[in-house]
Short mmCIF file of N, CA and C in Angstrom, two decimals:
data_model
loop_
_atom_site.label_atom_id
_atom_site.label_comp_id
_atom_site.label_asym_id
_atom_site.label_seq_id
_atom_site.Cartn_x
_atom_site.Cartn_y
_atom_site.Cartn_z
N MET A 1 139.72 107.11 134.36
CA MET A 1 140.66 106.66 133.33
C MET A 1 141.19 107.90 132.61
N SER A 2 142.50 108.04 132.51
CA SER A 2 143.08 109.20 131.84
C SER A 2 142.94 109.07 130.33
N ALA A 3 143.10 110.21 129.63
CA ALA A 3 142.92 110.23 128.17
C ALA A 3 143.90 109.30 127.48
N GLU A 4 145.12 109.18 128.04
CA GLU A 4 146.10 108.34 127.34
C GLU A 4 145.82 106.84 127.52
N ASN A 5 145.01 106.48 128.51
CA ASN A 5 144.66 105.07 128.71
C ASN A 5 143.31 104.72 128.09
N LYS A 6 142.66 105.67 127.46
CA LYS A 6 141.34 105.46 126.87
C LYS A 6 141.43 104.43 125.75
N VAL A 7 140.47 103.53 125.73
CA VAL A 7 140.39 102.52 124.68
C VAL A 7 139.20 102.85 123.80
N ASN A 8 139.44 102.94 122.50
CA ASN A 8 138.38 103.25 121.54
C ASN A 8 137.38 102.11 121.45
N ASP A 9 136.11 102.45 121.24
CA ASP A 9 135.05 101.47 121.01
C ASP A 9 134.83 101.42 119.49
N PRO A 10 135.45 100.46 118.80
CA PRO A 10 135.42 100.43 117.35
C PRO A 10 134.01 100.36 116.74
N ASP A 11 133.10 99.61 117.36
CA ASP A 11 131.76 99.48 116.79
C ASP A 11 131.01 100.82 116.84
N SER A 12 131.13 101.55 117.95
CA SER A 12 130.50 102.87 118.06
C SER A 12 131.12 103.84 117.07
N LEU A 13 132.43 103.79 116.94
CA LEU A 13 133.12 104.69 116.01
C LEU A 13 132.77 104.35 114.56
N LEU A 14 132.55 103.06 114.27
CA LEU A 14 132.15 102.66 112.92
C LEU A 14 130.79 103.28 112.58
N LYS A 15 129.85 103.24 113.51
CA LYS A 15 128.53 103.85 113.28
C LYS A 15 128.68 105.34 113.00
N LYS A 16 129.52 105.99 113.80
CA LYS A 16 129.76 107.42 113.64
C LYS A 16 130.39 107.72 112.27
N ALA A 17 131.36 106.90 111.87
CA ALA A 17 132.03 107.08 110.58
C ALA A 17 131.05 106.86 109.43
N MET A 18 130.21 105.83 109.55
CA MET A 18 129.22 105.56 108.50
C MET A 18 128.28 106.75 108.33
N LEU A 19 127.88 107.36 109.44
CA LEU A 19 127.01 108.53 109.39
C LEU A 19 127.73 109.70 108.72
N GLN A 20 129.01 109.88 109.03
CA GLN A 20 129.78 110.96 108.40
C GLN A 20 129.83 110.79 106.89
N LEU A 21 130.06 109.57 106.42
CA LEU A 21 130.12 109.34 104.98
C LEU A 21 128.75 109.56 104.34
N LYS A 22 127.71 109.04 104.96
CA LYS A 22 126.37 109.18 104.40
C LYS A 22 125.94 110.65 104.33
N THR A 23 126.19 111.42 105.40
CA THR A 23 125.80 112.83 105.40
C THR A 23 126.68 113.67 104.47
N SER A 24 127.81 113.12 104.08
CA SER A 24 128.69 113.81 103.12
C SER A 24 128.35 113.42 101.68
N GLY A 25 127.33 112.58 101.51
CA GLY A 25 126.91 112.18 100.17
C GLY A 25 127.76 111.10 99.54
N ILE A 26 128.50 110.38 100.36
CA ILE A 26 129.37 109.31 99.85
C ILE A 26 128.58 108.00 99.91
N PRO A 27 128.41 107.35 98.76
CA PRO A 27 127.54 106.17 98.66
C PRO A 27 128.18 104.86 99.12
N ILE A 28 128.28 104.69 100.45
CA ILE A 28 128.85 103.44 100.96
C ILE A 28 127.86 102.30 100.79
N SER A 29 128.38 101.09 100.84
CA SER A 29 127.56 99.90 100.69
C SER A 29 126.54 99.81 101.83
N GLU A 30 125.43 99.19 101.55
CA GLU A 30 124.42 98.92 102.58
C GLU A 30 124.72 97.59 103.28
N ARG A 31 125.72 96.86 102.78
CA ARG A 31 126.02 95.53 103.33
C ARG A 31 127.37 95.54 104.06
N ILE A 32 127.40 96.28 105.19
CA ILE A 32 128.61 96.38 106.00
C ILE A 32 128.30 95.78 107.37
N ASP A 33 129.13 94.84 107.80
CA ASP A 33 128.98 94.23 109.12
C ASP A 33 129.13 95.35 110.17
N PRO A 34 128.19 95.48 111.11
CA PRO A 34 128.26 96.55 112.10
C PRO A 34 129.32 96.32 113.19
N HIS A 35 129.95 95.17 113.16
CA HIS A 35 130.98 94.85 114.15
C HIS A 35 132.36 94.88 113.51
N VAL A 36 133.24 95.68 114.07
CA VAL A 36 134.62 95.79 113.58
C VAL A 36 135.40 94.59 114.09
N ARG A 37 136.14 93.96 113.18
CA ARG A 37 137.00 92.84 113.56
C ARG A 37 138.35 93.42 114.00
N ILE A 38 138.88 92.95 115.11
CA ILE A 38 140.17 93.42 115.61
C ILE A 38 141.23 92.39 115.25
N ASN A 39 142.30 92.87 114.62
CA ASN A 39 143.40 92.02 114.21
C ASN A 39 144.58 92.27 115.15
N ASN A 40 144.95 91.27 115.92
CA ASN A 40 146.06 91.41 116.87
C ASN A 40 147.42 91.17 116.22
N ARG A 41 147.43 90.68 114.99
CA ARG A 41 148.70 90.39 114.32
C ARG A 41 149.17 91.54 113.43
N ALA A 42 148.24 92.35 112.91
CA ALA A 42 148.59 93.42 111.97
C ALA A 42 149.38 94.51 112.70
N LYS A 43 150.58 94.77 112.24
CA LYS A 43 151.43 95.78 112.87
C LYS A 43 151.85 96.87 111.91
N LYS A 44 151.77 96.60 110.60
CA LYS A 44 152.19 97.58 109.61
C LYS A 44 151.03 98.28 108.94
N ARG A 45 149.83 97.77 109.12
CA ARG A 45 148.65 98.44 108.55
C ARG A 45 147.69 98.72 109.69
N PHE A 46 146.93 99.80 109.51
CA PHE A 46 146.03 100.23 110.56
C PHE A 46 144.63 99.66 110.39
N GLY A 47 144.24 99.36 109.15
CA GLY A 47 142.92 98.84 108.90
C GLY A 47 142.85 98.08 107.59
N MET A 48 141.70 97.43 107.38
CA MET A 48 141.51 96.67 106.15
C MET A 48 140.01 96.51 105.90
N CYS A 49 139.63 96.59 104.64
CA CYS A 49 138.25 96.36 104.23
C CYS A 49 138.22 95.02 103.51
N ILE A 50 137.40 94.10 104.01
CA ILE A 50 137.35 92.77 103.45
C ILE A 50 135.98 92.56 102.81
N MET A 51 135.98 92.22 101.53
CA MET A 51 134.72 91.96 100.82
C MET A 51 134.61 90.46 100.57
N LYS A 52 133.49 89.90 100.99
CA LYS A 52 133.25 88.49 100.78
C LYS A 52 131.77 88.29 100.51
N ASN A 53 131.46 87.67 99.39
CA ASN A 53 130.07 87.40 98.98
C ASN A 53 129.21 88.66 98.95
N GLY A 54 129.81 89.77 98.51
CA GLY A 54 129.07 91.02 98.38
C GLY A 54 128.87 91.79 99.67
N SER A 55 129.39 91.29 100.78
CA SER A 55 129.30 91.98 102.07
C SER A 55 130.69 92.40 102.52
N TYR A 56 130.72 93.43 103.35
CA TYR A 56 132.00 93.99 103.79
C TYR A 56 132.18 93.86 105.30
N THR A 57 133.42 93.58 105.70
CA THR A 57 133.82 93.59 107.09
C THR A 57 134.99 94.54 107.20
N ILE A 58 134.93 95.42 108.19
CA ILE A 58 136.02 96.35 108.44
C ILE A 58 136.86 95.79 109.57
N GLU A 59 138.16 95.81 109.35
CA GLU A 59 139.10 95.27 110.33
C GLU A 59 140.04 96.38 110.78
N LEU A 60 140.34 96.43 112.06
CA LEU A 60 141.31 97.38 112.61
C LEU A 60 142.43 96.62 113.29
N SER A 61 143.63 97.15 113.18
CA SER A 61 144.75 96.61 113.94
C SER A 61 144.51 96.95 115.40
N SER A 62 144.89 96.06 116.29
CA SER A 62 144.69 96.29 117.72
C SER A 62 145.44 97.53 118.20
N ILE A 63 146.49 97.95 117.49
CA ILE A 63 147.22 99.15 117.91
C ILE A 63 146.35 100.40 117.78
N MET A 64 145.27 100.32 116.99
CA MET A 64 144.37 101.48 116.83
C MET A 64 143.42 101.63 118.01
N LEU A 65 143.31 100.63 118.86
CA LEU A 65 142.39 100.71 119.99
C LEU A 65 142.82 101.78 120.99
N THR A 66 144.12 102.05 121.08
CA THR A 66 144.61 103.08 121.99
C THR A 66 145.15 104.31 121.26
N ALA A 67 144.95 104.35 119.96
CA ALA A 67 145.35 105.53 119.17
C ALA A 67 144.36 106.66 119.45
N PRO A 68 144.71 107.90 119.10
CA PRO A 68 143.74 108.98 119.25
C PRO A 68 142.46 108.64 118.49
N GLU A 69 141.31 109.03 119.05
CA GLU A 69 140.02 108.71 118.44
C GLU A 69 139.96 109.22 117.00
N SER A 70 140.52 110.41 116.75
CA SER A 70 140.48 110.97 115.39
C SER A 70 141.23 110.08 114.40
N SER A 71 142.32 109.45 114.84
CA SER A 71 143.07 108.54 113.96
C SER A 71 142.27 107.27 113.69
N CYS A 72 141.59 106.79 114.72
CA CYS A 72 140.75 105.60 114.55
C CYS A 72 139.61 105.92 113.58
N MET A 73 138.98 107.09 113.75
CA MET A 73 137.90 107.51 112.85
C MET A 73 138.41 107.65 111.42
N GLN A 74 139.57 108.24 111.26
CA GLN A 74 140.16 108.42 109.94
C GLN A 74 140.38 107.08 109.26
N THR A 75 140.88 106.11 110.01
CA THR A 75 141.11 104.77 109.47
C THR A 75 139.80 104.10 109.09
N LEU A 76 138.80 104.21 109.94
CA LEU A 76 137.49 103.61 109.64
C LEU A 76 136.88 104.25 108.40
N CYS A 77 136.98 105.58 108.29
CA CYS A 77 136.46 106.27 107.09
C CYS A 77 137.19 105.81 105.84
N HIS A 78 138.51 105.66 105.93
CA HIS A 78 139.31 105.17 104.80
C HIS A 78 138.77 103.82 104.35
N GLU A 79 138.59 102.92 105.30
CA GLU A 79 138.13 101.57 104.96
C GLU A 79 136.70 101.58 104.43
N LEU A 80 135.85 102.46 104.96
CA LEU A 80 134.48 102.54 104.47
C LEU A 80 134.41 103.05 103.04
N ILE A 81 135.33 103.93 102.66
CA ILE A 81 135.36 104.40 101.27
C ILE A 81 135.56 103.22 100.33
N HIS A 82 136.32 102.23 100.77
CA HIS A 82 136.56 101.04 99.93
C HIS A 82 135.28 100.26 99.65
N THR A 83 134.21 100.50 100.40
CA THR A 83 132.94 99.80 100.15
C THR A 83 132.14 100.46 99.03
N CYS A 84 132.57 101.62 98.58
CA CYS A 84 131.87 102.33 97.50
C CYS A 84 132.23 101.71 96.15
N ARG A 85 131.27 101.74 95.24
CA ARG A 85 131.49 101.23 93.88
C ARG A 85 132.67 101.99 93.26
N GLY A 86 133.64 101.23 92.71
CA GLY A 86 134.79 101.82 92.05
C GLY A 86 135.90 102.26 92.98
N CYS A 87 135.81 101.90 94.25
CA CYS A 87 136.82 102.33 95.24
C CYS A 87 137.58 101.16 95.85
N GLY A 88 137.68 100.05 95.15
CA GLY A 88 138.43 98.91 95.64
C GLY A 88 139.92 99.21 95.72
N ASP A 89 140.34 100.22 94.97
CA ASP A 89 141.74 100.65 95.00
C ASP A 89 141.79 102.08 95.53
N HIS A 90 142.89 102.75 95.34
CA HIS A 90 143.05 104.13 95.79
C HIS A 90 143.06 105.07 94.59
N GLY A 91 142.18 104.80 93.63
CA GLY A 91 142.12 105.59 92.39
C GLY A 91 141.40 106.92 92.56
N SER A 92 140.99 107.47 91.43
CA SER A 92 140.43 108.82 91.41
C SER A 92 139.12 108.97 92.20
N ILE A 93 138.26 107.97 92.17
CA ILE A 93 137.00 108.06 92.93
C ILE A 93 137.30 108.01 94.42
N PHE A 94 138.18 107.10 94.82
CA PHE A 94 138.59 107.02 96.23
C PHE A 94 139.14 108.38 96.67
N LYS A 95 140.04 108.96 95.87
CA LYS A 95 140.65 110.24 96.23
C LYS A 95 139.61 111.35 96.33
N LYS A 96 138.62 111.33 95.46
CA LYS A 96 137.55 112.33 95.49
C LYS A 96 136.78 112.25 96.82
N TYR A 97 136.40 111.04 97.22
CA TYR A 97 135.66 110.86 98.47
C TYR A 97 136.54 111.19 99.68
N ALA A 98 137.81 110.79 99.64
CA ALA A 98 138.73 111.10 100.73
C ALA A 98 138.88 112.61 100.89
N ASP A 99 138.97 113.32 99.77
CA ASP A 99 139.11 114.78 99.80
C ASP A 99 137.88 115.43 100.45
N ILE A 100 136.69 114.92 100.13
CA ILE A 100 135.46 115.45 100.75
C ILE A 100 135.54 115.33 102.26
N LEU A 101 135.92 114.15 102.76
CA LEU A 101 136.01 113.92 104.20
C LEU A 101 137.14 114.70 104.84
N ASN A 102 138.27 114.79 104.14
CA ASN A 102 139.40 115.55 104.67
C ASN A 102 139.02 117.01 104.89
N ARG A 103 138.33 117.61 103.92
CA ARG A 103 137.92 119.01 104.04
C ARG A 103 136.84 119.20 105.10
N ARG A 104 135.90 118.28 105.14
CA ARG A 104 134.75 118.44 106.04
C ARG A 104 135.08 118.13 107.50
N TYR A 105 135.94 117.12 107.73
CA TYR A 105 136.21 116.68 109.11
C TYR A 105 137.66 116.86 109.56
N GLY A 106 138.50 117.39 108.70
CA GLY A 106 139.90 117.63 109.08
C GLY A 106 140.76 116.38 109.11
N TYR A 107 140.32 115.32 108.42
CA TYR A 107 141.11 114.09 108.36
C TYR A 107 142.27 114.26 107.38
N ASN A 108 143.12 113.27 107.35
CA ASN A 108 144.23 113.20 106.40
C ASN A 108 144.19 111.82 105.74
N ILE A 109 143.04 111.50 105.13
CA ILE A 109 142.86 110.19 104.50
C ILE A 109 143.68 110.17 103.21
N GLN A 110 144.56 109.21 103.13
CA GLN A 110 145.38 108.99 101.94
C GLN A 110 145.64 107.50 101.84
N ARG A 111 146.47 107.11 100.88
CA ARG A 111 146.72 105.68 100.68
C ARG A 111 147.37 105.07 101.91
N THR A 112 148.38 105.74 102.45
CA THR A 112 149.06 105.24 103.65
C THR A 112 149.35 106.39 104.59
N ASN A 113 149.53 106.07 105.86
CA ASN A 113 149.93 107.04 106.87
C ASN A 113 151.02 106.40 107.71
N THR A 114 151.86 107.26 108.31
CA THR A 114 152.91 106.76 109.19
C THR A 114 152.38 106.63 110.61
N ALA A 115 153.12 105.90 111.43
CA ALA A 115 152.74 105.74 112.84
C ALA A 115 152.69 107.11 113.51
N GLU A 116 153.64 107.98 113.18
CA GLU A 116 153.68 109.32 113.77
C GLU A 116 152.44 110.12 113.40
N GLU A 117 152.03 110.06 112.13
CA GLU A 117 150.83 110.78 111.69
C GLU A 117 149.57 110.29 112.40
N MET A 118 149.56 109.02 112.75
CA MET A 118 148.37 108.42 113.36
C MET A 118 148.41 108.50 114.89
N GLY A 119 149.49 108.99 115.45
CA GLY A 119 149.59 109.10 116.90
C GLY A 119 149.84 107.77 117.59
N VAL A 120 150.41 106.85 116.84
CA VAL A 120 150.76 105.53 117.38
C VAL A 120 152.26 105.50 117.56
N GLN A 121 152.69 105.12 118.74
CA GLN A 121 154.13 105.11 118.99
C GLN A 121 154.81 104.05 118.13
N LYS A 122 155.86 104.49 117.45
CA LYS A 122 156.61 103.58 116.59
C LYS A 122 157.13 102.39 117.38
N THR A 123 157.47 102.62 118.64
CA THR A 123 158.02 101.53 119.45
C THR A 123 157.00 100.41 119.64
N GLU A 124 155.70 100.75 119.64
CA GLU A 124 154.67 99.72 119.76
C GLU A 124 154.75 98.75 118.58
N ILE A 125 154.99 99.30 117.40
CA ILE A 125 155.10 98.48 116.21
C ILE A 125 156.43 97.73 116.21
N GLN A 126 157.51 98.41 116.58
CA GLN A 126 158.83 97.79 116.53
C GLN A 126 159.03 96.73 117.60
N LYS A 127 158.33 96.83 118.72
CA LYS A 127 158.45 95.82 119.76
C LYS A 127 158.09 94.44 119.24
N THR A 128 157.14 94.39 118.32
CA THR A 128 156.68 93.12 117.80
C THR A 128 157.48 92.67 116.57
N ALA A 129 158.32 93.55 116.05
CA ALA A 129 159.10 93.21 114.86
C ALA A 129 160.24 92.27 115.22
N LYS A 130 160.39 91.25 114.43
CA LYS A 130 161.50 90.32 114.64
C LYS A 130 162.79 90.88 114.04
N TYR A 131 162.64 91.71 113.00
CA TYR A 131 163.80 92.22 112.27
C TYR A 131 163.63 93.72 112.04
N ILE A 132 164.76 94.44 112.09
CA ILE A 132 164.74 95.87 111.79
C ILE A 132 165.94 96.21 110.91
N LEU A 133 165.65 96.90 109.80
CA LEU A 133 166.69 97.41 108.91
C LEU A 133 166.81 98.90 109.16
N LYS A 134 168.04 99.43 109.01
CA LYS A 134 168.26 100.86 109.21
C LYS A 134 168.97 101.45 107.99
N CYS A 135 168.50 102.63 107.57
CA CYS A 135 169.09 103.32 106.43
C CYS A 135 170.30 104.12 106.90
N SER A 136 171.41 103.99 106.17
CA SER A 136 172.64 104.71 106.53
C SER A 136 172.56 106.19 106.16
N LYS A 137 171.64 106.54 105.26
CA LYS A 137 171.55 107.92 104.79
C LYS A 137 170.55 108.76 105.60
N CYS A 138 169.32 108.29 105.72
CA CYS A 138 168.29 109.10 106.40
C CYS A 138 167.98 108.61 107.81
N GLY A 139 168.49 107.43 108.18
CA GLY A 139 168.27 106.91 109.52
C GLY A 139 166.94 106.21 109.72
N ALA A 140 166.14 106.07 108.66
CA ALA A 140 164.84 105.41 108.77
C ALA A 140 165.04 103.97 109.23
N GLU A 141 164.12 103.54 110.11
CA GLU A 141 164.14 102.15 110.57
C GLU A 141 162.94 101.44 109.98
N ILE A 142 163.19 100.31 109.36
CA ILE A 142 162.16 99.54 108.68
C ILE A 142 161.96 98.24 109.44
N ALA A 143 160.79 98.09 110.04
CA ALA A 143 160.48 96.92 110.86
C ALA A 143 159.84 95.83 110.00
N ARG A 144 160.24 94.61 110.23
CA ARG A 144 159.68 93.47 109.51
C ARG A 144 159.44 92.34 110.50
N SER A 145 158.33 91.64 110.33
CA SER A 145 158.03 90.51 111.21
C SER A 145 158.42 89.18 110.58
N ARG A 146 158.63 89.19 109.27
CA ARG A 146 158.97 87.94 108.58
C ARG A 146 160.36 88.03 107.96
N TYR A 147 161.00 86.88 107.91
CA TYR A 147 162.30 86.78 107.26
C TYR A 147 162.09 86.87 105.75
N SER A 148 162.86 87.72 105.10
CA SER A 148 162.71 87.91 103.65
C SER A 148 164.09 88.11 103.03
N ASN A 149 164.13 88.26 101.72
CA ASN A 149 165.40 88.51 101.03
C ASN A 149 166.05 89.80 101.54
N ALA A 150 165.26 90.82 101.83
CA ALA A 150 165.81 92.08 102.34
C ALA A 150 166.48 91.88 103.69
N ILE A 151 165.94 91.00 104.51
CA ILE A 151 166.54 90.71 105.82
C ILE A 151 167.81 89.87 105.63
N ALA A 152 167.74 88.91 104.72
CA ALA A 152 168.88 88.03 104.47
C ALA A 152 170.04 88.76 103.82
N MET A 153 169.73 89.67 102.88
CA MET A 153 170.77 90.37 102.12
C MET A 153 170.45 91.87 102.03
N PRO A 154 170.51 92.60 103.15
CA PRO A 154 170.13 94.01 103.13
C PRO A 154 170.99 94.86 102.19
N SER A 155 172.21 94.43 101.94
CA SER A 155 173.10 95.21 101.06
C SER A 155 172.60 95.21 99.61
N HIS A 156 171.70 94.30 99.26
CA HIS A 156 171.13 94.25 97.92
C HIS A 156 169.93 95.18 97.74
N TYR A 157 169.52 95.86 98.82
CA TYR A 157 168.33 96.70 98.80
C TYR A 157 168.67 98.12 99.22
N ARG A 158 167.80 99.05 98.86
CA ARG A 158 167.98 100.46 99.18
C ARG A 158 166.73 101.01 99.86
N CYS A 159 166.94 102.05 100.65
CA CYS A 159 165.84 102.80 101.26
C CYS A 159 165.21 103.66 100.17
N ARG A 160 164.03 104.22 100.44
CA ARG A 160 163.39 105.12 99.48
C ARG A 160 164.27 106.33 99.14
N CYS A 161 165.08 106.76 100.11
CA CYS A 161 165.95 107.92 99.87
C CYS A 161 167.20 107.56 99.06
N GLY A 162 167.41 106.26 98.86
CA GLY A 162 168.58 105.80 98.11
C GLY A 162 169.72 105.29 98.97
N GLY A 163 169.59 105.43 100.28
CA GLY A 163 170.63 104.99 101.20
C GLY A 163 170.69 103.48 101.32
N SER A 164 171.85 103.00 101.75
CA SER A 164 172.03 101.55 101.91
C SER A 164 171.42 101.11 103.24
N LEU A 165 171.03 99.84 103.28
CA LEU A 165 170.38 99.29 104.47
C LEU A 165 171.29 98.32 105.18
N THR A 166 171.18 98.33 106.52
CA THR A 166 171.88 97.35 107.34
C THR A 166 170.87 96.79 108.33
N ARG A 167 171.08 95.54 108.68
CA ARG A 167 170.19 94.89 109.65
C ARG A 167 170.68 95.19 111.04
N ILE A 168 169.81 95.77 111.89
CA ILE A 168 170.20 96.08 113.26
C ILE A 168 169.52 95.16 114.27
N LYS A 169 168.55 94.38 113.82
CA LYS A 169 167.90 93.42 114.72
C LYS A 169 167.47 92.22 113.90
#
């Protein structure tokens, strides 16, 4: 099997990520499901930490299964930080722990990452999008799977750069 066809083993990578956090002195929860849940519908987010009844489940988008292993590890570490006390958001404690891992392991853990940063082809995400908006100024393409006001009336919305949006799909 070539490197580009390699499929990540999320449960093994979760164990590895948990060990990285523990050896870095980051106090993750002791109540984390050892099995990663795979979400086949998530296309705009790479992972999610779900807390229910004091226990945590880590979820990965199926697009991360064929992403570079380092990107999958980075996503798992990001989600594991959310299991720490005071890290339900992306506040100062979260940033402190992310910085420790970024320096120690060369990750780029932040609030969000782009498909390009994660080594996931944008076309994989856009193939599943029902709608795509395009910025007239910077050329950014914004994929959406659900019909919304922005899709219905793109002229009423702006890109982050300030450019006007048009619907191309």
